[in-house]
Structure formats: C-alpha cells, structure tokens
Amino acid sequence: MAFRTRVFGAVALAAAVAGCAGEGDLVIDQGVGITAVLSSCPSVGIPDYTGDVTVFLTAGNPTLDNLDMTASMTNLRSVCDESGERVYSEATFDVNARRADVSGARSVTLPYYVTVLRGGSAVVTKRVGQVTLNFADGQERASATGKAGSFVDRAASTLPADIREKITRRRRPGDVDAALDPLSAPEVKAAIQRTSFEMLIGFQLTEDQLAYNATR
C-alpha cells in the first residue's frame, strides 16, 4: 500500500503563502495548513489528561506512600493510506512505566482506547486495546509499544471540488480577495468541519484516574 507519513496534532487552519508562480500569482496550496485541510487522512493525537496513568495500591488514597506505578504514552507516530475508498491510518506509540516496588518480576497490562471523531465531537468508532509491560526482578522501569488503526470513508473525509477550488485558486496581487484567508469563508469553514476526522489515542482511565490527571 502507498503509505505516507502523517504529522499528528490539530489541523492548522491558517493559510500560508508559499511563493509566487510567475506573473505575480499567489500560490497558497503548499502551506502546512492548506496541506492538512486538503488531505483525507485524520489528524492523530493524544487528548489532554489521557496520556498518563497513575495506579495506587488502594483506591481513594492518592498519596506518594500509596503509589504503585505510573505510565506515560510518548513517541506517537502514524502513517496513512488514502489511495482507496476507505482511508486507513495506523499509529504506534511507546509506553514508559515506573513502579515503586522493584521486588520480583511483574507483568502489568494497561488498557488504551482509540476513537475516531468527526467534526471535533461526533464519535464514529471506539475500540479498546491493551499493552503489557514486563518488569524484571529489581527493575524499576519498563517499556512497551502499542499499535492502533482506523478506517474512515474517503468520500466523507474529502472536501467537495468547489471548496477545494476556492482554497487553492491562484490569486493575483490585484485581485479583490488576494489578501483574504480562503479558509475564513463561512462555506469553506463549514465544509472543513464536516470532512475533518481525528484519530485519538489514550489510556482507558477510571473516573478517579482521569480526575487525578486533571487536578495534579
């Protein structure tokens, strides 16, 4: 399959003037923001407060003396194949963990979720996976790698031709709309909202774990 690397994060919505193409034409379809908008691939990221998990020995006592282990997601990277009718994105990530009691070998399995959002709020799919960390006897730290994938319909994630033309049309310096950001037009913003998808990955936390992350 024709995979291409996808930079994760929120889709930048600011147009960039990449250069001029003879006769003073302004070419705006090569900037980072424009490229992200024109792609059918979802943006990929870890939502706030879900990239870390803290486990305590007994529930309801979030103190250092009661600490069992902590783990963090890092190094999230992804590839995307948008050559077919269904756009496939695959992400991998590392999990780094540290435990308080290093005596004995131990395996710890942590659940994580992968969800696809449309338009910033509508949940299209959600699945839960697991990643297992193996601590050797006397070892304080352990690492593991997780993987997640998702499909979105290409038709649903592709801007209509007329909207793409409004975004990428070359503008001459003397044109009335030469200085206007094409992404600020209401019809363009609405179309981008409808066709924007995100693949979000994080630890599947309990309510107490999520609250702890949000307040620490």
Coordinates of N, CA and C in Angstrom, one line a residue:
M1 N 0.8 -1.2 0.0 CA 0.0 0.0 0.0 C 0.9 1.2 0.0
A2 N 0.3 2.3 -0.5 CA 1.1 3.6 -0.6 C 0.9 4.4 0.6
F3 N 1.7 4.0 1.7 CA 1.6 4.8 2.9 C 2.4 6.1 2.8
R4 N 1.9 7.1 3.5 CA 2.8 8.3 3.6 C 2.7 8.7 5.1
T5 N 3.8 9.3 5.6 CA 3.9 9.7 7.0 C 2.9 10.8 7.2
R6 N 2.3 10.8 8.4 CA 1.3 11.8 8.8 C 1.8 12.5 10.0
V7 N 1.9 13.8 10.0 CA 2.3 14.5 11.2 C 1.0 14.7 12.1
F8 N 1.1 14.2 13.4 CA -0.1 14.2 14.2 C -0.3 15.6 14.9
G9 N -1.5 15.8 15.4 CA -1.8 17.1 16.0 C -3.0 17.7 15.4
A10 N -3.4 18.9 16.0 CA -4.6 19.5 15.5 C -4.3 20.1 14.1
V11 N -5.4 20.1 13.2 CA -5.2 20.6 11.9 C -5.1 22.1 11.9
A12 N -4.0 22.6 11.4 CA -3.8 24.0 11.3 C -4.7 24.6 10.3
L13 N -5.4 25.7 10.6 CA -6.4 26.2 9.7 C -5.9 27.6 9.2
A14 N -4.7 27.9 9.3 CA -4.2 29.2 8.8 C -3.5 29.0 7.5
A15 N -3.9 29.7 6.5 CA -3.4 29.6 5.1 C -2.0 30.2 5.1
A16 N -1.1 29.7 4.3 CA 0.2 30.2 4.2 C 0.5 30.5 2.7
V17 N 1.2 31.6 2.5 CA 1.6 32.0 1.2 C 3.0 31.3 0.9
A18 N 3.0 30.3 0.0 CA 4.2 29.5 -0.2 C 5.1 30.1 -1.2
G19 N 4.6 31.0 -2.1 CA 5.5 31.5 -3.1 C 4.7 32.1 -4.3
C20 N 5.4 32.5 -5.3 CA 4.8 33.1 -6.5 C 5.1 32.2 -7.7
A21 N 4.2 32.1 -8.6 CA 4.3 31.3 -9.7 C 4.2 32.1 -11.0
G22 N 5.1 33.0 -11.2 CA 5.1 33.8 -12.4 C 4.0 34.8 -12.5
E23 N 4.2 35.9 -13.1 CA 3.2 36.9 -13.3 C 2.6 37.4 -12.0
G24 N 3.3 37.1 -10.9 CA 2.8 37.6 -9.6 C 1.7 36.8 -9.0
D25 N 1.4 35.6 -9.5 CA 0.3 34.8 -9.0 C 0.7 34.3 -7.6
L26 N -0.3 34.4 -6.6 CA 0.0 33.9 -5.3 C -0.5 32.4 -5.2
V27 N 0.4 31.5 -4.8 CA 0.2 30.1 -4.7 C 0.0 29.8 -3.2
I28 N -1.2 29.4 -2.8 CA -1.4 29.2 -1.3 C -1.8 27.7 -1.0
D29 N -1.5 26.8 -2.0 CA -1.9 25.4 -1.7 C -0.7 24.6 -1.3
Q30 N 0.4 25.2 -0.9 CA 1.5 24.4 -0.4 C 1.9 24.6 1.0
G31 N 1.2 25.5 1.7 CA 1.4 25.7 3.1 C 1.0 24.5 4.0
V32 N 1.5 24.5 5.2 CA 1.2 23.3 6.1 C -0.2 23.2 6.4
G33 N -0.9 24.4 6.7 CA -2.3 24.4 7.0 C -3.1 23.9 5.8
I34 N -2.8 24.4 4.6 CA -3.6 24.0 3.4 C -3.4 22.5 3.2
T35 N -2.2 22.0 3.3 CA -1.9 20.6 3.0 C -2.7 19.7 3.9
A36 N -2.8 20.1 5.2 CA -3.6 19.3 6.2 C -5.1 19.3 5.8
V37 N -5.6 20.5 5.4 CA -7.0 20.6 5.1 C -7.4 19.8 3.9
L38 N -6.5 19.7 2.9 CA -6.8 19.0 1.6 C -6.6 17.5 1.8
S39 N -5.9 17.0 2.8 CA -5.7 15.6 3.0 C -7.0 14.9 3.5
S40 N -7.2 13.7 3.1 CA -8.3 12.9 3.6 C -7.9 12.1 4.8
C41 N -6.7 12.2 5.2 CA -6.2 11.4 6.4 C -6.6 12.2 7.7
P42 N -7.0 11.4 8.7 CA -7.3 12.1 10.0 C -6.1 12.6 10.7
S43 N -6.2 13.7 11.5 CA -5.2 14.1 12.4 C -5.1 13.1 13.5
V44 N -3.9 12.9 14.1 CA -3.7 11.9 15.1 C -3.1 12.5 16.4
G45 N -3.6 12.2 17.5 CA -3.1 12.8 18.7 C -3.6 12.1 20.0
I46 N -3.0 12.6 21.1 CA -3.4 12.1 22.5 C -4.1 13.2 23.2
P47 N -5.4 13.0 23.5 CA -6.1 14.1 24.2 C -5.5 14.4 25.6
D48 N -5.8 15.6 26.0 CA -5.4 16.1 27.3 C -5.8 15.1 28.4
Y49 N -5.0 14.9 29.4 CA -5.3 14.1 30.6 C -5.4 12.6 30.4
T50 N -5.2 12.1 29.1 CA -5.3 10.7 28.9 C -4.0 10.0 28.5
G51 N -2.9 10.8 28.4 CA -1.6 10.2 28.0 C -0.8 9.7 29.2
D52 N -1.4 9.8 30.4 CA -0.7 9.3 31.6 C -1.6 8.5 32.5
V53 N -1.1 7.6 33.2 CA -2.0 6.8 34.2 C -1.1 6.6 35.4
T54 N -1.8 6.8 36.6 CA -1.2 6.6 37.9 C -2.0 5.5 38.6
V55 N -1.3 4.5 39.1 CA -2.0 3.4 39.8 C -1.6 3.4 41.2
F56 N -2.6 3.4 42.1 CA -2.3 3.4 43.6 C -2.6 2.0 44.1
L57 N -2.0 1.7 45.2 CA -2.2 0.4 45.8 C -3.6 0.2 46.3
T58 N -4.2 1.2 46.9 CA -5.5 1.1 47.4 C -6.3 2.4 46.8
A59 N -7.5 2.2 46.4 CA -8.3 3.2 45.8 C -8.6 4.3 46.8
G60 N -8.8 5.5 46.4 CA -9.2 6.6 47.2 C -8.1 7.2 48.1
N61 N -6.9 6.8 47.9 CA -5.7 7.3 48.7 C -4.6 7.7 47.7
P62 N -4.7 8.8 47.0 CA -3.7 9.2 46.0 C -2.5 9.9 46.6
T63 N -1.8 9.2 47.4 CA -0.6 9.7 48.1 C 0.7 9.0 47.6
L64 N 1.8 9.6 47.8 CA 3.1 9.0 47.4 C 3.3 7.7 48.1
D65 N 3.0 7.6 49.3 CA 3.2 6.3 50.1 C 2.4 5.2 49.5
N66 N 1.3 5.6 48.9 CA 0.3 4.5 48.3 C 0.6 4.3 46.8
L67 N 1.6 4.9 46.3 CA 1.8 4.8 44.8 C 2.3 3.4 44.4
D68 N 1.7 2.9 43.4 CA 2.1 1.6 42.8 C 2.9 1.7 41.6
M69 N 2.4 2.4 40.6 CA 3.2 2.6 39.4 C 2.6 3.8 38.6
T70 N 3.4 4.3 37.7 CA 2.9 5.4 36.7 C 3.4 4.9 35.3
A71 N 2.6 5.4 34.3 CA 3.0 5.1 32.9 C 2.6 6.3 32.1
S72 N 3.3 6.5 31.0 CA 3.0 7.6 30.1 C 3.2 7.1 28.6
M73 N 2.3 7.7 27.8 CA 2.4 7.5 26.3 C 3.3 8.5 25.7
T74 N 4.1 8.1 24.8 CA 5.0 9.0 24.1 C 5.4 8.5 22.8
N75 N 6.0 9.4 22.0 CA 6.5 9.0 20.7 C 5.4 8.5 19.8
L76 N 4.3 9.2 19.7 CA 3.2 8.8 18.9 C 3.5 9.1 17.4
R77 N 3.4 8.2 16.5 CA 3.7 8.4 15.1 C 2.7 7.6 14.3
S78 N 2.4 8.1 13.1 CA 1.4 7.4 12.3 C 1.7 7.5 10.8
V79 N 1.1 6.5 10.1 CA 1.1 6.5 8.6 C -0.3 6.4 8.1
C80 N -0.5 6.9 6.9 CA -1.9 6.9 6.4 C -1.9 6.5 4.9
D81 N -2.8 5.7 4.5 CA -3.0 5.2 3.2 C -4.4 5.8 2.7
E82 N -4.3 6.8 1.8 CA -5.6 7.4 1.3 C -5.8 7.1 -0.1
S83 N -5.3 5.9 -0.6 CA -5.3 5.6 -2.0 C -6.6 4.9 -2.4
G84 N -7.3 4.3 -1.4 CA -8.6 3.6 -1.7 C -9.8 4.3 -1.3
E85 N -10.9 3.6 -1.4 CA -12.2 4.2 -1.0 C -12.3 4.4 0.5
R86 N -11.6 3.6 1.3 CA -11.5 3.7 2.7 C -10.1 4.1 3.1
V87 N -10.0 5.2 3.8 CA -8.7 5.7 4.2 C -8.3 5.0 5.5
Y88 N -7.1 4.4 5.5 CA -6.6 3.7 6.6 C -5.5 4.4 7.3
S89 N -5.6 4.6 8.6 CA -4.5 5.2 9.4 C -4.0 4.2 10.5
E90 N -2.7 4.2 10.6 CA -2.2 3.3 11.7 C -1.2 4.1 12.5
A91 N -1.3 4.0 13.8 CA -0.5 4.7 14.7 C 0.2 3.7 15.7
T92 N 1.5 4.1 16.0 CA 2.2 3.3 17.0 C 2.7 4.3 18.1
F93 N 2.8 3.8 19.3 CA 3.3 4.7 20.4 C 4.0 3.8 21.4
D94 N 4.8 4.5 22.2 CA 5.6 3.8 23.3 C 4.9 4.1 24.6
V95 N 5.0 3.2 25.5 CA 4.6 3.4 26.9 C 5.7 3.1 27.8
N96 N 6.1 4.1 28.6 CA 7.2 4.1 29.5 C 6.6 4.1 31.0
A97 N 6.9 3.1 31.8 CA 6.4 2.9 33.1 C 7.4 2.8 34.1
R98 N 7.0 3.2 35.3 CA 7.9 3.2 36.5 C 7.1 2.7 37.7
R99 N 7.7 1.7 38.4 CA 7.0 1.2 39.6 C 7.7 1.5 40.9
A100 N 7.0 1.5 42.0 CA 7.5 1.9 43.3 C 8.3 0.7 43.9
D101 N 7.7 -0.5 43.9 CA 8.3 -1.6 44.5 C 8.9 -2.5 43.4
V102 N 10.2 -2.6 43.5 CA 11.0 -3.3 42.4 C 11.3 -4.7 42.7
S103 N 10.7 -5.3 43.8 CA 11.0 -6.7 44.2 C 10.1 -7.6 43.3
G104 N 10.8 -8.6 42.7 CA 10.1 -9.6 42.0 C 9.8 -9.2 40.5
A105 N 9.7 -10.2 39.6 CA 9.3 -9.9 38.3 C 7.8 -9.7 38.2
R106 N 7.3 -8.8 37.3 CA 5.9 -8.5 37.3 C 5.5 -8.1 35.9
S107 N 4.3 -8.5 35.5 CA 3.7 -8.0 34.3 C 2.5 -7.2 34.6
V108 N 2.4 -6.1 33.9 CA 1.2 -5.2 34.1 C 0.6 -4.9 32.7
T109 N -0.7 -5.1 32.6 CA -1.4 -4.8 31.4 C -2.3 -3.6 31.6
L110 N -2.1 -2.6 30.7 CA -2.9 -1.4 30.7 C -3.8 -1.3 29.5
P111 N -5.1 -0.9 29.7 CA -6.0 -0.7 28.6 C -5.8 0.7 28.0
Y112 N -5.9 0.8 26.7 CA -5.9 2.0 26.0 C -7.1 2.1 24.9
Y113 N -7.5 3.2 24.6 CA -8.6 3.4 23.6 C -8.1 4.0 22.3
V114 N -8.8 3.8 21.3 CA -8.6 4.5 20.0 C -10.0 4.9 19.5
T115 N -10.2 6.1 19.3 CA -11.5 6.6 18.9 C -11.4 7.5 17.7
V116 N -12.3 7.5 16.8 CA -12.4 8.4 15.6 C -13.5 9.4 15.8
L117 N -13.1 10.7 15.8 CA -14.1 11.8 15.9 C -14.3 12.4 14.5
R118 N -15.5 12.9 14.3 CA -15.8 13.6 13.0 C -16.3 15.0 13.5
G119 N -15.7 16.0 12.9 CA -16.2 17.4 13.2 C -15.8 17.8 14.6
G120 N -14.9 17.2 15.2 CA -14.5 17.6 16.5 C -15.3 17.0 17.7
S121 N -16.4 16.4 17.4 CA -17.3 15.9 18.6 C -18.0 14.6 18.3
A122 N -18.4 14.3 17.1 CA -19.2 13.1 16.8 C -18.3 11.9 16.8
V123 N -18.6 10.9 17.7 CA -17.8 9.7 17.8 C -18.2 8.8 16.7
V124 N -17.3 8.4 15.8 CA -17.6 7.5 14.7 C -17.3 6.0 15.2
T125 N -16.2 5.8 15.7 CA -15.9 4.5 16.3 C -15.0 4.6 17.5
K126 N -15.1 3.6 18.4 CA -14.2 3.5 19.5 C -13.9 2.0 19.8
R127 N -12.6 1.8 20.0 CA -12.2 0.4 20.4 C -11.2 0.5 21.6
V128 N -11.1 -0.6 22.3 CA -10.2 -0.6 23.4 C -9.1 -1.8 23.2
G129 N -7.9 -1.4 23.4 CA -6.8 -2.4 23.2 C -6.0 -2.5 24.5
Q130 N -5.0 -3.3 24.5 CA -4.1 -3.5 25.7 C -2.7 -3.5 25.4
V131 N -1.9 -3.0 26.3 CA -0.4 -3.0 26.1 C 0.1 -3.6 27.4
T132 N 1.1 -4.5 27.3 CA 1.6 -5.2 28.5 C 3.1 -4.8 28.7
L133 N 3.4 -4.5 30.0 CA 4.7 -4.1 30.4 C 5.3 -5.2 31.3
N134 N 6.5 -5.6 31.1 CA 7.2 -6.6 31.8 C 8.3 -6.1 32.6
F135 N 8.2 -6.1 33.9 CA 9.3 -5.7 34.8 C 10.1 -6.9 35.2
A136 N 11.4 -6.8 35.1 CA 12.3 -7.9 35.6 C 12.5 -7.7 37.1
D137 N 12.9 -8.7 37.8 CA 13.2 -8.6 39.2 C 14.2 -7.5 39.5
G138 N 13.9 -6.6 40.3 CA 14.8 -5.5 40.6 C 14.8 -4.3 39.7
Q139 N 14.0 -4.4 38.6 CA 13.9 -3.4 37.6 C 12.8 -2.4 38.0
E140 N 13.2 -1.1 37.9 CA 12.2 -0.1 38.3 C 11.4 0.4 37.1
R141 N 12.0 0.3 35.9 CA 11.3 0.8 34.7 C 11.1 -0.3 33.7
A142 N 10.0 -0.1 32.8 CA 9.7 -1.0 31.7 C 9.1 -0.2 30.6
S143 N 9.2 -0.7 29.4 CA 8.7 0.0 28.2 C 8.0 -1.1 27.3
A144 N 7.0 -0.6 26.6 CA 6.4 -1.4 25.6 C 5.9 -0.5 24.5
T145 N 5.5 -1.2 23.4 CA 5.0 -0.5 22.2 C 3.5 -0.9 21.9
G146 N 2.7 0.1 21.6 CA 1.3 -0.2 21.3 C 1.0 0.2 19.8
K147 N -0.1 -0.3 19.3 CA -0.5 0.0 17.9 C -2.0 0.1 17.8
A148 N -2.4 1.1 17.0 CA -3.9 1.3 16.8 C -4.1 1.7 15.3
G149 N -5.3 1.3 14.8 CA -5.6 1.6 13.4 C -7.1 2.0 13.3
S150 N -7.4 2.7 12.2 CA -8.8 3.0 12.0 C -9.0 3.3 10.5
F151 N -10.3 3.2 10.1 CA -10.7 3.5 8.8 C -11.7 4.6 8.8
V152 N -11.7 5.5 7.8 CA -12.7 6.4 7.5 C -13.1 6.4 6.0
D153 N -14.3 6.7 5.7 CA -14.7 6.7 4.3 C -14.1 7.9 3.6
R154 N -13.5 7.6 2.5 CA -12.8 8.7 1.7 C -13.8 9.8 1.3
A155 N -15.0 9.4 0.9 CA -16.0 10.4 0.4 C -16.3 11.3 1.5
A156 N -16.5 10.8 2.8 CA -16.8 11.6 3.9 C -15.7 12.5 4.3
S157 N -14.5 12.2 4.0 CA -13.3 13.0 4.5 C -12.7 13.8 3.4
T158 N -13.3 13.9 2.3 CA -12.8 14.7 1.2 C -13.6 16.0 0.9
L159 N -13.0 17.1 0.8 CA -13.7 18.3 0.5 C -14.3 18.3 -0.9
P160 N -15.5 18.9 -1.0 CA -16.1 19.0 -2.4 C -15.1 19.7 -3.3
A161 N -15.3 19.5 -4.6 CA -14.4 20.1 -5.6 C -14.5 21.6 -5.6
D162 N -15.7 22.1 -5.4 CA -15.9 23.6 -5.5 C -15.2 24.3 -4.3
I163 N -15.2 23.6 -3.1 CA -14.5 24.1 -1.9 C -13.0 24.0 -2.1
R164 N -12.5 22.9 -2.7 CA -11.1 22.8 -2.9 C -10.6 23.9 -3.9
E165 N -11.4 24.2 -4.9 CA -11.1 25.2 -5.8 C -11.0 26.6 -5.2
K166 N -11.9 26.9 -4.2 CA -11.9 28.2 -3.5 C -10.6 28.3 -2.7
I167 N -10.1 27.2 -2.1 CA -9.0 27.2 -1.3 C -7.7 27.3 -2.1
T168 N -7.6 26.6 -3.2 CA -6.3 26.5 -3.9 C -6.2 27.5 -5.1
R169 N -7.3 28.2 -5.4 CA -7.2 29.1 -6.6 C -6.1 30.1 -6.5
R170 N -5.4 30.3 -7.5 CA -4.3 31.3 -7.5 C -4.9 32.7 -7.6
R171 N -4.3 33.5 -6.8 CA -4.8 34.9 -6.7 C -3.7 35.9 -7.0
R172 N -4.0 36.8 -7.9 CA -3.1 37.8 -8.2 C -3.1 38.9 -7.2
P173 N -2.0 39.6 -7.0 CA -1.9 40.7 -6.0 C -3.0 41.8 -6.2
G174 N -3.5 42.0 -7.4 CA -4.5 43.0 -7.6 C -6.0 42.5 -7.4
D175 N -6.1 41.2 -7.2 CA -7.5 40.7 -7.0 C -8.1 41.2 -5.8
V176 N -9.4 41.3 -5.8 CA -10.2 41.8 -4.6 C -9.9 40.9 -3.4
D177 N -9.9 39.6 -3.6 CA -9.7 38.7 -2.5 C -8.3 38.2 -2.3
A178 N -7.3 38.9 -2.9 CA -5.9 38.5 -2.8 C -5.4 38.4 -1.4
A179 N -5.9 39.3 -0.5 CA -5.4 39.4 0.9 C -6.2 38.6 1.9
L180 N -7.3 38.0 1.4 CA -8.2 37.3 2.3 C -7.8 35.8 2.5
D181 N -8.0 35.4 3.7 CA -7.7 34.0 4.0 C -8.8 33.1 3.5
P182 N -8.6 32.2 2.5 CA -9.7 31.5 1.9 C -10.3 30.5 2.9
L183 N -9.6 30.2 4.0 CA -10.2 29.3 5.0 C -11.2 30.0 5.9
S184 N -11.3 31.3 5.8 CA -12.1 32.1 6.7 C -13.6 32.2 6.2
A185 N -13.8 31.9 4.9 CA -15.1 32.0 4.3 C -16.0 31.0 5.0
P186 N -17.3 31.4 5.4 CA -18.2 30.5 6.1 C -18.4 29.2 5.5
E187 N -18.6 29.2 4.1 CA -18.9 27.9 3.5 C -17.7 27.0 3.5
V188 N -16.5 27.6 3.4 CA -15.3 26.8 3.5 C -15.1 26.2 4.9
K189 N -15.3 27.0 5.9 CA -15.2 26.6 7.3 C -16.2 25.4 7.6
A190 N -17.4 25.6 7.1 CA -18.4 24.5 7.3 C -18.0 23.2 6.7
A191 N -17.5 23.3 5.4 CA -17.1 22.1 4.7 C -15.9 21.4 5.4
I192 N -15.0 22.2 5.9 CA -13.8 21.6 6.6 C -14.3 20.9 7.9
Q193 N -15.2 21.5 8.6 CA -15.8 20.9 9.8 C -16.4 19.6 9.5
R194 N -17.2 19.5 8.4 CA -17.9 18.3 8.1 C -16.9 17.2 7.7
T195 N -15.8 17.5 7.0 CA -14.9 16.5 6.5 C -13.7 16.2 7.4
S196 N -13.6 16.9 8.5 CA -12.4 16.7 9.4 C -12.6 15.5 10.3
F197 N -11.6 14.7 10.4 CA -11.6 13.5 11.2 C -10.4 13.5 12.1
E198 N -10.5 12.9 13.3 CA -9.4 12.8 14.2 C -9.3 11.4 14.7
M199 N -8.1 10.8 14.8 CA -7.9 9.5 15.5 C -7.2 9.8 16.8
L200 N -7.9 9.6 17.9 CA -7.4 9.9 19.2 C -7.1 8.7 20.0
I201 N -5.9 8.7 20.7 CA -5.5 7.5 21.4 C -5.1 8.0 22.8
G202 N -5.5 7.2 23.8 CA -5.1 7.5 25.2 C -5.4 6.3 26.1
F203 N -4.9 6.4 27.3 CA -5.2 5.3 28.3 C -6.7 5.3 28.6
Q204 N -7.3 4.1 28.7 CA -8.7 3.9 29.2 C -8.7 4.1 30.7
L205 N -9.0 5.2 31.2 CA -8.9 5.6 32.6 C -10.2 5.4 33.3
T206 N -10.1 5.1 34.6 CA -11.3 5.2 35.5 C -11.6 6.7 35.8
E207 N -12.7 6.9 36.4 CA -13.1 8.3 36.7 C -12.1 8.9 37.7
D208 N -11.7 8.1 38.6 CA -10.7 8.6 39.6 C -9.3 8.9 39.0
Q209 N -8.9 8.1 38.1 CA -7.6 8.3 37.4 C -7.7 9.6 36.5
L210 N -8.8 9.8 35.8 CA -9.0 10.9 35.0 C -9.0 12.2 35.8
A211 N -9.7 12.1 37.0 CA -9.8 13.3 37.9 C -8.4 13.6 38.4
Y212 N -7.6 12.6 38.8 CA -6.3 12.8 39.3 C -5.4 13.5 38.3
N213 N -5.5 13.1 37.0 CA -4.7 13.7 36.0 C -5.1 15.2 35.8
A214 N -6.4 15.5 35.9 CA -6.9 16.8 35.6 C -6.5 17.8 36.7
T215 N -6.2 17.3 37.9 CA -6.0 18.1 39.1 C -4.6 18.2 39.6
R216 N -3.8 17.3 39.2 CA -2.4 17.3 39.7 C -1.5 18.4 39.1

